[in-house]
CSV table of C-alpha atoms in Angstrom, one decimal:
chain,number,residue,atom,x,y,z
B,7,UNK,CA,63.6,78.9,12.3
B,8,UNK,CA,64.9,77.9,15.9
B,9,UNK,CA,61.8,76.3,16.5
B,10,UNK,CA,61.9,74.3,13.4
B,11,UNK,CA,64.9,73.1,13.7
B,12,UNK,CA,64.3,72.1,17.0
B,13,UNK,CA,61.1,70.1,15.6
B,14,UNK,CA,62.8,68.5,12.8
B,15,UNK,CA,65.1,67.2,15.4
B,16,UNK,CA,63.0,65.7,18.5
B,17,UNK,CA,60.1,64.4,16.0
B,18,UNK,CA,62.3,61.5,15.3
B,19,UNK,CA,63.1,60.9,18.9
B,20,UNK,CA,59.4,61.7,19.9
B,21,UNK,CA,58.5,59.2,16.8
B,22,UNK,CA,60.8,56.4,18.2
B,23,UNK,CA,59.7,56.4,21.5
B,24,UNK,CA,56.0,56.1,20.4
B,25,UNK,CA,57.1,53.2,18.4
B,26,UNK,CA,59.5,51.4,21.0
B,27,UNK,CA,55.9,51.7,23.6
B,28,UNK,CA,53.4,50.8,21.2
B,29,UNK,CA,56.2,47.8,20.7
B,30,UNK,CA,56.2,47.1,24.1
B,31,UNK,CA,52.4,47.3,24.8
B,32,UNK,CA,51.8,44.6,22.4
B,33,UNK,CA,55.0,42.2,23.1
B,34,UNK,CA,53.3,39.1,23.9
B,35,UNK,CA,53.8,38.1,27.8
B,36,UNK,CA,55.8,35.4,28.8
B,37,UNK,CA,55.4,35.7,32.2
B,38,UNK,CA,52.7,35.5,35.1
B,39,UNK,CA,53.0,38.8,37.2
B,40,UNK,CA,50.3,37.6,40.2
B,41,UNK,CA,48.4,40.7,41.6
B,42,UNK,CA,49.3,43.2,38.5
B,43,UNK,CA,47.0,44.6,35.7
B,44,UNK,CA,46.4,42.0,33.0
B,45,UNK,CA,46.1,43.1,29.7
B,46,UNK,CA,43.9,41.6,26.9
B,47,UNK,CA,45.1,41.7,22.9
B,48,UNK,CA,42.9,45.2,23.3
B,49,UNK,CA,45.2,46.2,26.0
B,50,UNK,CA,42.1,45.9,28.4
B,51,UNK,CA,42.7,44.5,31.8
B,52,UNK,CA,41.1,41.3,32.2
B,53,UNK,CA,37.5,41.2,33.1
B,54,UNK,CA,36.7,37.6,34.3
B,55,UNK,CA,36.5,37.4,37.7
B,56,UNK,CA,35.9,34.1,40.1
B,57,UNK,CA,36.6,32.6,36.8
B,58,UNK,CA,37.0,28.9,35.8
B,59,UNK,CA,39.2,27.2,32.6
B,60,UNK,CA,37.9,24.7,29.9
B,61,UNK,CA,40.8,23.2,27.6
B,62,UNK,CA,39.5,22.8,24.0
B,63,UNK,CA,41.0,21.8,21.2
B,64,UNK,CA,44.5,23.2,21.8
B,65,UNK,CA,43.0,26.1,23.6
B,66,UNK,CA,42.4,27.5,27.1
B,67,UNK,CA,38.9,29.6,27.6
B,68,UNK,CA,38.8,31.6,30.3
B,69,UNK,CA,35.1,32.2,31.7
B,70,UNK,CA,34.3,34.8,34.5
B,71,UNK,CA,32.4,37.7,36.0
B,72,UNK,CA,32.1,40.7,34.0
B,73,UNK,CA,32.8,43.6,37.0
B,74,UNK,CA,31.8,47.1,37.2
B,75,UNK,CA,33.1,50.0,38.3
B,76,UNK,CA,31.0,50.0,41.4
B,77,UNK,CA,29.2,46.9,41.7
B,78,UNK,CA,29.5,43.1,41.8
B,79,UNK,CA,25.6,42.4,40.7
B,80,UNK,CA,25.9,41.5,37.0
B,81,UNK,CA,25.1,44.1,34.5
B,82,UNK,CA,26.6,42.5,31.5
B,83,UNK,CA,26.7,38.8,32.0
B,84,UNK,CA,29.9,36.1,32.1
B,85,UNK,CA,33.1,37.2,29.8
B,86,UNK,CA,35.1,34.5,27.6
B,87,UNK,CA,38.7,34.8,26.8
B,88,UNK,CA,41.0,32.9,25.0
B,89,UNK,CA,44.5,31.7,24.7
B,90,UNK,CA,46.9,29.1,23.0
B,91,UNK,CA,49.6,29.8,26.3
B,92,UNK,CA,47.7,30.9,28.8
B,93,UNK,CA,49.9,34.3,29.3
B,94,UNK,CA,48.1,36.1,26.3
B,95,UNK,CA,44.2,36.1,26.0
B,96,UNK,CA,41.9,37.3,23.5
B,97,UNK,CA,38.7,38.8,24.3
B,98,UNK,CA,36.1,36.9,22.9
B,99,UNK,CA,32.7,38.9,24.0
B,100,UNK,CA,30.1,38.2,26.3
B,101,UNK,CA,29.4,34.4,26.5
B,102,UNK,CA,26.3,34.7,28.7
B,103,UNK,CA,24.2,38.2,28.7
B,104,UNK,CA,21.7,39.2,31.4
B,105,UNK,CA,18.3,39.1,30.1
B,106,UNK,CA,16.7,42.8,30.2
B,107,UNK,CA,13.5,41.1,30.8
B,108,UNK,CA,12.7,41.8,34.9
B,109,UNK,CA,11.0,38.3,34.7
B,110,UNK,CA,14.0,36.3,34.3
B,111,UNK,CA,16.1,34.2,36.7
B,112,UNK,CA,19.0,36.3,35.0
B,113,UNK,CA,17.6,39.6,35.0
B,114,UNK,CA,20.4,42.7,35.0
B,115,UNK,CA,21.3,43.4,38.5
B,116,UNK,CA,20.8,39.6,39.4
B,117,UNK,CA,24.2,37.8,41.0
B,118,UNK,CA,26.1,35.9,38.6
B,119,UNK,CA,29.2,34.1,40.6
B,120,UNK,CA,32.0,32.1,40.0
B,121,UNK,CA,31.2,30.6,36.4
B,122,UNK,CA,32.2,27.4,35.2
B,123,UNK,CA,32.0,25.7,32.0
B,124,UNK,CA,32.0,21.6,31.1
B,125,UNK,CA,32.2,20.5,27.6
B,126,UNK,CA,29.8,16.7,26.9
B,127,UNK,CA,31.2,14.7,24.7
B,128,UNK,CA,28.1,12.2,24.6
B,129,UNK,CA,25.8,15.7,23.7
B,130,UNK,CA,28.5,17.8,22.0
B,131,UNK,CA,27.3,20.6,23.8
B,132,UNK,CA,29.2,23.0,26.3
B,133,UNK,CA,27.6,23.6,29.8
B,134,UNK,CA,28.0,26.5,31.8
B,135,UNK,CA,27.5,26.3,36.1
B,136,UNK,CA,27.3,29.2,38.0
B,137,UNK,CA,26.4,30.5,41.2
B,138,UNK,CA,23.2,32.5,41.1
B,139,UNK,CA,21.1,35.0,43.6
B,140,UNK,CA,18.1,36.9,42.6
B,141,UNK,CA,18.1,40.3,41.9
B,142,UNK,CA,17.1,42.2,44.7
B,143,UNK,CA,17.0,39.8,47.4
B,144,UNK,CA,20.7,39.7,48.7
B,145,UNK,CA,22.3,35.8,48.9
B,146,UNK,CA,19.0,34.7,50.2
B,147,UNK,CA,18.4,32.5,47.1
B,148,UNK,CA,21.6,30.2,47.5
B,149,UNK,CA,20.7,29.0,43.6
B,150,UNK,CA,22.7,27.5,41.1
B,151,UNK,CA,21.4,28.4,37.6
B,152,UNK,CA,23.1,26.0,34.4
B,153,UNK,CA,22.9,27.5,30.6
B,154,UNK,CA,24.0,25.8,27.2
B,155,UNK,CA,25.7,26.2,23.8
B,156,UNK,CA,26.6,25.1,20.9
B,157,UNK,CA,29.8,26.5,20.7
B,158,UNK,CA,32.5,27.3,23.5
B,159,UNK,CA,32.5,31.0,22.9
B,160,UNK,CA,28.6,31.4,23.2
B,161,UNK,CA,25.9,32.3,23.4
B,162,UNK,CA,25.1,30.6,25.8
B,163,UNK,CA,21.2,29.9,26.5
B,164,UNK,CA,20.0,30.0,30.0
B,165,UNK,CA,18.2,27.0,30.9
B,166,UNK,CA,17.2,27.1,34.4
B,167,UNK,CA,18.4,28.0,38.1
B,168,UNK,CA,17.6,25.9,41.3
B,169,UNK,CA,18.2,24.6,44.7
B,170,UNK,CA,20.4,21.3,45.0
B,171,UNK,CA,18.9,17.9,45.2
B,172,UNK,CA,15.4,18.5,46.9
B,173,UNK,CA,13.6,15.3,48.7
B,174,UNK,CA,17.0,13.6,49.0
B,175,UNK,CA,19.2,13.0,51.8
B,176,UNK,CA,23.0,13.1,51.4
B,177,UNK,CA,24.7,9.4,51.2
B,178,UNK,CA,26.8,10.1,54.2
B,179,UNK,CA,23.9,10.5,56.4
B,180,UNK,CA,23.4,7.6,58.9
B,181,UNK,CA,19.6,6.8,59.3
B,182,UNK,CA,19.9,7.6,62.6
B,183,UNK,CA,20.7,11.4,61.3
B,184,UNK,CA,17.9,11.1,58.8
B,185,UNK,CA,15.1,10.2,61.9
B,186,UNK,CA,16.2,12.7,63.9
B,187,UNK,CA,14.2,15.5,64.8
B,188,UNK,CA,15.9,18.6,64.2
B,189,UNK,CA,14.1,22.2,64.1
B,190,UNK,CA,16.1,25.2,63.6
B,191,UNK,CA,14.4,26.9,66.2
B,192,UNK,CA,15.5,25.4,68.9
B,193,UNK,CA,18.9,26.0,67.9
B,194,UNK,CA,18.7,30.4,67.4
B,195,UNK,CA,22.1,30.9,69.4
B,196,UNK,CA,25.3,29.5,67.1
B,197,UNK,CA,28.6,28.1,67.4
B,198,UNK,CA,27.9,26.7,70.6
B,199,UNK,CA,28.6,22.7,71.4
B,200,UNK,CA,24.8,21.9,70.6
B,201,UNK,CA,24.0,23.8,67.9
B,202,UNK,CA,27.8,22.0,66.1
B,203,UNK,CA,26.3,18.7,66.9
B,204,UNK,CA,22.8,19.9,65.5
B,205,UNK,CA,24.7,21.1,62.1
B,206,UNK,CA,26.7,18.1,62.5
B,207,UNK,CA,23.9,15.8,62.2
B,208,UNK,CA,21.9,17.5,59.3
B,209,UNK,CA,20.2,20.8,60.9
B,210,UNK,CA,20.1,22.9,57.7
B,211,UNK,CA,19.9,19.4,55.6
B,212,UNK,CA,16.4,19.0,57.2
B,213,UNK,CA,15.4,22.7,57.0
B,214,UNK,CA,16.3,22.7,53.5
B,215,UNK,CA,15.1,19.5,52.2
B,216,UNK,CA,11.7,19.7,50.4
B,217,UNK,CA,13.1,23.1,48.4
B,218,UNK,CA,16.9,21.9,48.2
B,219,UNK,CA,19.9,22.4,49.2
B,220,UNK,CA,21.5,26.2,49.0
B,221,UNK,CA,24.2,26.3,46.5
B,222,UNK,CA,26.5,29.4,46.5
B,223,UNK,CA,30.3,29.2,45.9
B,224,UNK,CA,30.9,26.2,43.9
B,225,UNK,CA,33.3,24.6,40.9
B,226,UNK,CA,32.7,21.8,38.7
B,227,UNK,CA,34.8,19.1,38.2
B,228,UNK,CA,35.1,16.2,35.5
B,229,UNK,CA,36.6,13.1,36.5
B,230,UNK,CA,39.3,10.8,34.1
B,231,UNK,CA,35.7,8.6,33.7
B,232,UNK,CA,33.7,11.8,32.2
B,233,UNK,CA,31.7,11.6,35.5
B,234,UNK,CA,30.9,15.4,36.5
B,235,UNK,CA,30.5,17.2,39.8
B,236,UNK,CA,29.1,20.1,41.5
B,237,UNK,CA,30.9,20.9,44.5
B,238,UNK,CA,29.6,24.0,46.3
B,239,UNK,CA,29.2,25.6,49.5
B,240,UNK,CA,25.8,24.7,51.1
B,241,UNK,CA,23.9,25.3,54.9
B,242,UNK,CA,24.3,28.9,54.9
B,243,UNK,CA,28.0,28.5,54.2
B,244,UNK,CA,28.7,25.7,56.7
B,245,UNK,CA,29.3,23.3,55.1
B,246,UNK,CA,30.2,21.7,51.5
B,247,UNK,CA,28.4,19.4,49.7
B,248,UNK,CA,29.7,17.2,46.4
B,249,UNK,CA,27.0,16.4,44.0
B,250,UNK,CA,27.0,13.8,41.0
B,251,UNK,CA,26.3,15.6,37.7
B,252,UNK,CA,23.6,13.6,35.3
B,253,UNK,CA,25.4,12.1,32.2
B,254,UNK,CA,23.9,15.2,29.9
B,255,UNK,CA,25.7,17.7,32.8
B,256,UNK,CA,22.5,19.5,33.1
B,257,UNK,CA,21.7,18.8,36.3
B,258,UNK,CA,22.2,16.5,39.4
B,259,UNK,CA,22.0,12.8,39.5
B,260,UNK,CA,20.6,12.6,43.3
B,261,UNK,CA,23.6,11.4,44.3
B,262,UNK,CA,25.8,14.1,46.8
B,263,UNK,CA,27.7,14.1,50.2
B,264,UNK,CA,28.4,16.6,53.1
B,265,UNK,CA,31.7,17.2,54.1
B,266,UNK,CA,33.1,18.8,57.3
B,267,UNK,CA,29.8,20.1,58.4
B,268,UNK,CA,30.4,23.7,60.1
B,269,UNK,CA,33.4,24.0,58.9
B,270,UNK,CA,32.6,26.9,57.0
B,271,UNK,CA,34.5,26.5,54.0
B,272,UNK,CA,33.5,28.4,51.1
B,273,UNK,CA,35.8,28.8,47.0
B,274,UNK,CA,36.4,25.4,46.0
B,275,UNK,CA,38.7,24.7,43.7
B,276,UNK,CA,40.0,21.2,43.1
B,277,UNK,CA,42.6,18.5,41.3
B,278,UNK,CA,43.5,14.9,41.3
B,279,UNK,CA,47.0,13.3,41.0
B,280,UNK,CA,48.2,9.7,41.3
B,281,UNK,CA,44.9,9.0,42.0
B,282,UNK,CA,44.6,11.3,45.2
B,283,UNK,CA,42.0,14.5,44.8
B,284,UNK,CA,43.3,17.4,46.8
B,285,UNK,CA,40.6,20.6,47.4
B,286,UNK,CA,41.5,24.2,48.2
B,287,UNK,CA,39.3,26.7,49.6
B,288,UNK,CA,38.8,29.0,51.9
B,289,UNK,CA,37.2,30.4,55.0
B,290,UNK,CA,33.9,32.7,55.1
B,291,UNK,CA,35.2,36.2,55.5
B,292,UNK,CA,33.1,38.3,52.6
B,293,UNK,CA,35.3,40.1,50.6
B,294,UNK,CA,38.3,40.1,53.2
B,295,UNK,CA,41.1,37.2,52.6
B,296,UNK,CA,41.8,34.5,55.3
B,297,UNK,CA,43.9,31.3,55.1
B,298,UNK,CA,43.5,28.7,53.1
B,299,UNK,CA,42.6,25.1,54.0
B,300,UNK,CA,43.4,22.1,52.0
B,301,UNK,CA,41.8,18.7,52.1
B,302,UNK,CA,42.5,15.2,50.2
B,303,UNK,CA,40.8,12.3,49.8
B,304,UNK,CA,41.4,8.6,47.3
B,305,UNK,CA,37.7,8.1,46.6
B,306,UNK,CA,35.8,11.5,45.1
B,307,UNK,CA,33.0,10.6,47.7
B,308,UNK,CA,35.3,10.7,50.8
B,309,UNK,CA,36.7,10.1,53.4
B,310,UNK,CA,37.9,13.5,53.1
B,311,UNK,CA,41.3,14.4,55.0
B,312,UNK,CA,41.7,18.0,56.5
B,313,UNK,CA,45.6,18.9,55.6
B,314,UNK,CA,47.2,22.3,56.9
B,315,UNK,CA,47.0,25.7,54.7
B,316,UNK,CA,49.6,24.6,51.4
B,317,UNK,CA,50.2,28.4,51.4
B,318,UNK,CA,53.9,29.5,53.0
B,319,UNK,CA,55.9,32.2,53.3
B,320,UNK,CA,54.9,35.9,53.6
B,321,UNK,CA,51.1,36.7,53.6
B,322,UNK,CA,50.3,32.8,53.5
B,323,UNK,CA,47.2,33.1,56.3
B,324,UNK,CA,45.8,35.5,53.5
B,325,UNK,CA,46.4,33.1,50.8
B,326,UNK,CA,48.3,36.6,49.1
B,327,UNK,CA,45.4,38.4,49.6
B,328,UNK,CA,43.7,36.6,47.8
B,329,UNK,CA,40.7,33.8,47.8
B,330,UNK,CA,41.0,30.5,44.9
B,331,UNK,CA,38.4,30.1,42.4
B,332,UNK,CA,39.9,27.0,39.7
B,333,UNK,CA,42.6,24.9,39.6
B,334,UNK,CA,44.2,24.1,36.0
B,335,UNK,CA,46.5,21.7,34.3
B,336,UNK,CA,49.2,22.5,32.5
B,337,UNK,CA,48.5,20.2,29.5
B,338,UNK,CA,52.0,18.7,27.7
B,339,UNK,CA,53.7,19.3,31.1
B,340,UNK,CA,53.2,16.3,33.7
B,341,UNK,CA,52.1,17.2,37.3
B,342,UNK,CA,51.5,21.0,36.3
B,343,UNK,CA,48.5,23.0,37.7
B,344,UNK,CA,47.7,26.7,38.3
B,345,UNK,CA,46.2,28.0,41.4
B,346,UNK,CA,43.8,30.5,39.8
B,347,UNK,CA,42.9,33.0,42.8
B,348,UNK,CA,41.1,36.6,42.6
B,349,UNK,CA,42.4,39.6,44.7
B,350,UNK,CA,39.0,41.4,45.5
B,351,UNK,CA,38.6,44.9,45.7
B,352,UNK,CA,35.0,45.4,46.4
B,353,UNK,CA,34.6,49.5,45.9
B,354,UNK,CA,35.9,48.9,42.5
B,355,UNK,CA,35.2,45.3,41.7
B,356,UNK,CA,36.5,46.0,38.1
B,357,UNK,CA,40.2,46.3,38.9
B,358,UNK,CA,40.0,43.3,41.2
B,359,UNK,CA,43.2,41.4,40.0
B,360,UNK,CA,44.2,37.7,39.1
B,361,UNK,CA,46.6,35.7,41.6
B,362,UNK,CA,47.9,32.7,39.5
B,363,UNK,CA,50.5,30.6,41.5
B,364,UNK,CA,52.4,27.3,40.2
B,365,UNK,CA,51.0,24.3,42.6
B,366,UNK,CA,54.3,22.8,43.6
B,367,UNK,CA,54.6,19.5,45.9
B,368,UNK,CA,56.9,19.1,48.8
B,369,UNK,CA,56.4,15.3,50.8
B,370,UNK,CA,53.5,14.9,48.7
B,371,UNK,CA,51.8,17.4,49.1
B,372,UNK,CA,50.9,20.3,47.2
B,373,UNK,CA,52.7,24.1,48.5
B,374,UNK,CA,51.7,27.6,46.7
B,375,UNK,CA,54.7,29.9,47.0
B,376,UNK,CA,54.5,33.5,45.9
B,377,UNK,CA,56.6,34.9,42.9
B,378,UNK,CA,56.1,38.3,42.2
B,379,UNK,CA,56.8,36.9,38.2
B,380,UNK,CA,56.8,33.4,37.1
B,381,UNK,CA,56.6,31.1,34.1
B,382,UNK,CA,55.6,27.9,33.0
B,383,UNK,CA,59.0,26.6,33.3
B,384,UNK,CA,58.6,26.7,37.3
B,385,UNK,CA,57.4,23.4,36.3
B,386,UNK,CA,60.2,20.6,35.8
C-alpha cells in the first residue's frame, strides 16, 4: 500500500518532468551556440561537415560531408538540410550518394570534401562542386568532381570529376613565366629562396599543365552579374587559383588566376561589400587549426591585398579551433554574414562541430569575435 501510494504520488512529478524535457528538446533555437552539439528537428546532431549554403526561395540549404564514426572517406555521400532561420534545420536526406559501383569516380570510400552548391537561373538547374580524391589513392588526385539536379534537395546526378583548366596558362602569368623552363627536379629541396622564385614563377603550373591543375579545398562563388567561380587551393596546396565558371556552371571557362603563390593557403571562403571582395582562409596544417589570413581585392581577378588574421581575442591564431568553409548573408539584414567554420575532430569525424561567428567590421574591415551564444540581432 506504501508503495502505491508512493507511486501514485511521484508518477505525476516523474510525468511532468518527461513532459517539461521533451518540451525543451524540441523548443526551437534562437540562438547560435559555436562549438556545441547541433541538433536537427530528429534531435540528431548535424552531419554536414566543410559545408556550404544556397538561399532558395525563402530558404537556406545547408550541404555538407556526411561523417563517420571513424572515418572522413565518404560512405554515404553529401547531406542536405534545411531552414527558414538558419537556427533550426531539417534533415532533408542524402542529396548526393556514393555509387556502390567500384568503377565510379564516386565509388564508397572515395573523398568527398567541402561541397558546394550553385543554382542557374539560365538552365534551372542546381549544381553541386566538390572537392574529390579517388578512393584508395590518398589526396594524390587533387580533382574536382561537379553533379546536377533538378531540384535543390536532390538527387543529385554525378556528372564528371577532373583537373582544372588543362593546356591553359593562368592570365596573370607574364610570357616571360610562360617561356621559362622550369622542371621540378631541379627544385627537390623546398622552401628555400630558389625553389619560392621557381613556385613563384609557375613551377607546379608547368608540371601540371597538359593534365590540369590540382584542385582540393575550394568554394564557389556567384557574382551580383550571375558570373560564377571556382576558387580552390591548387600546386600541392601552395597556392590558390580563381577560375571563371562557364555560363551553364558545369565547368570552367578557361579563364583563372594564381594568387600568392607559396603562400600556402588552403579553406576559402569568400564575400563582397561595397564593391570590395574580402577572402578568408587558412594555413595548411591537416586536421590541426592555425590562424587565419584574410585578403581583399576591388576587381574579382586581383590585385589581391594580404590583410592581417580578422580573428581577435582569445584563441584568434586558431581561428577558435577551428578552420572556415562558407561565408553567408544574412538576407533582409544589410551587411550581415556568417563565418561558417568546422571544429575537426579527426578520430571521430562525426562529432566534429559547427563554429558560426557574426562577421562584424571595425575601420573597414571585417573582425570575427567569439561568443560562446549569439543571435542574429548581433547584427544592427
Amino acid at each position: 500500500m506504501i508503495a502505491q501510494r508512493f507511486f501514485k504520488i511521484i508518477s505525476p512529478v516523474l510525468l511532468a518532468c518527461v513532459a517539461f524535457f521533451s518540451v525543451q528538446m524540441n523548443a526551437a533555437n534562437k540562438s547560435f551556440y559555436p562549438g556545441k552539439q547541433w541538433p536537427d528537428d530528429k534531435g540528431v546532431h548535424v552531419n554536414a561537415h566543410g559545408g556550404g549554403m544556397l538561399y532558395y526561395q525563402g530558404k537556406y540549404y545547408w550541404f555538407g560531408e556526411f561523417k563517420s564514426e571513424t572515418t572522413s572517406s565518404a560512405l554515404v555521400g553529401v547531406t542536405c538540410y534545411s531552414s527558414s532561420d538558419l537556427y533550426n534545420w531539417k534533415n532533408k536526406g542524402i542529396a548526393m550518394k556514393v555509387s556502390d559501383d567500384e568503377k565510379s569516380d564516386i565509388t564508397k570510400g572515395c573523398i568527398i570534401e567541402r561541397p558546394k552548391v550553385i543554382y542557374n537561373k539560365k538552365t534551372n538547374k542546381f549544381v553541386m562542386w566538390f572537392h574529390l580524391e579517388m578512393k584508395g589513392q590518398g589526396y594524390a588526385a587533387a580533382r574536382v568532381g561537379v553533379a546536377v539536379s533538378n531540384q535543390v534537395t536532390g538527387p543529385y546526378k554525378f556528372v564528371r570529376s577532373f583537373r582544372s583548366n588543362p593546356g591553359i596558362y593562368a592570365a596573370n602569368m607574364t610570357d616571360e613565366q610562360k617561356n621559362m623552363s622550369l622542371d621540378v627536379k631541379n627544385y627537390e629541396k623546398w622552401w628555400t629562396p630558389e625553389w619560392y622564385k621557381a613556385v613563384s614563377d609557375g613551377l607546379f603550373t608547368k608540371r601540371d599543365l597538359k593534365e590540369g591543375q590540382m584542385s582540393r579545398d575550394m568554394t564557389i562563388f556567384v557574382d551580383d552579374n550571375g558570373k560564377a567561380y571556382h576558387i580552390y587551393s591548387s600546386e600541392e596546396n601552395l597556392t590558390l587559383q580563381i577560375a571563371e565558371l562557364t555560363d551553364d556552371y558545369l565547368g570552367h571557362s578557361g579563364k583563372y588566376i594564381r594568387i600568392f603563390p607559396g603562400g600556402h593557403n588552403e579553406a576559402p571562403s569568400i564575400f563582397k561589400k561595397d564593391g570590395t571582395y574580402w577572402m578568408i582562409t587558412s594555413g595548411c596544417t591537416g586536421w590541426d587549426p592555425n590562424e587565419a589570413r584574410m585578403f581583399s581585392a576591388k576587381n574579382i581577378w586581383g590585385p589581391w591585398e594580404k590583410h592581417s588574421n580578422p580573428c581577435v581575442g582569445e584563441d584568434a591564431k586558431l581561428t577558435f579551433h577551428s578552420q572556415s568553409t562558407y561565408i553567408q548573408k544574412v538576407e533582409g539584414k544589410k551587411d550581415a554574414y556568417i563565418f561558417m567554420a568546422d571544429r575537426w575532430t579527426p578520430k571521430h569525424p562525426i562529432e566534429a562541430s559547427y563554429i558560426w561567428l557574426p562577421i562584424l567590421f571595425e575601420n573597414g574591415k571585417p573582425v570575427l569575435k567569439w561568443y560562446d551564444q549569439w543571435n542574429l540581432n548581433v547584427f544592427k
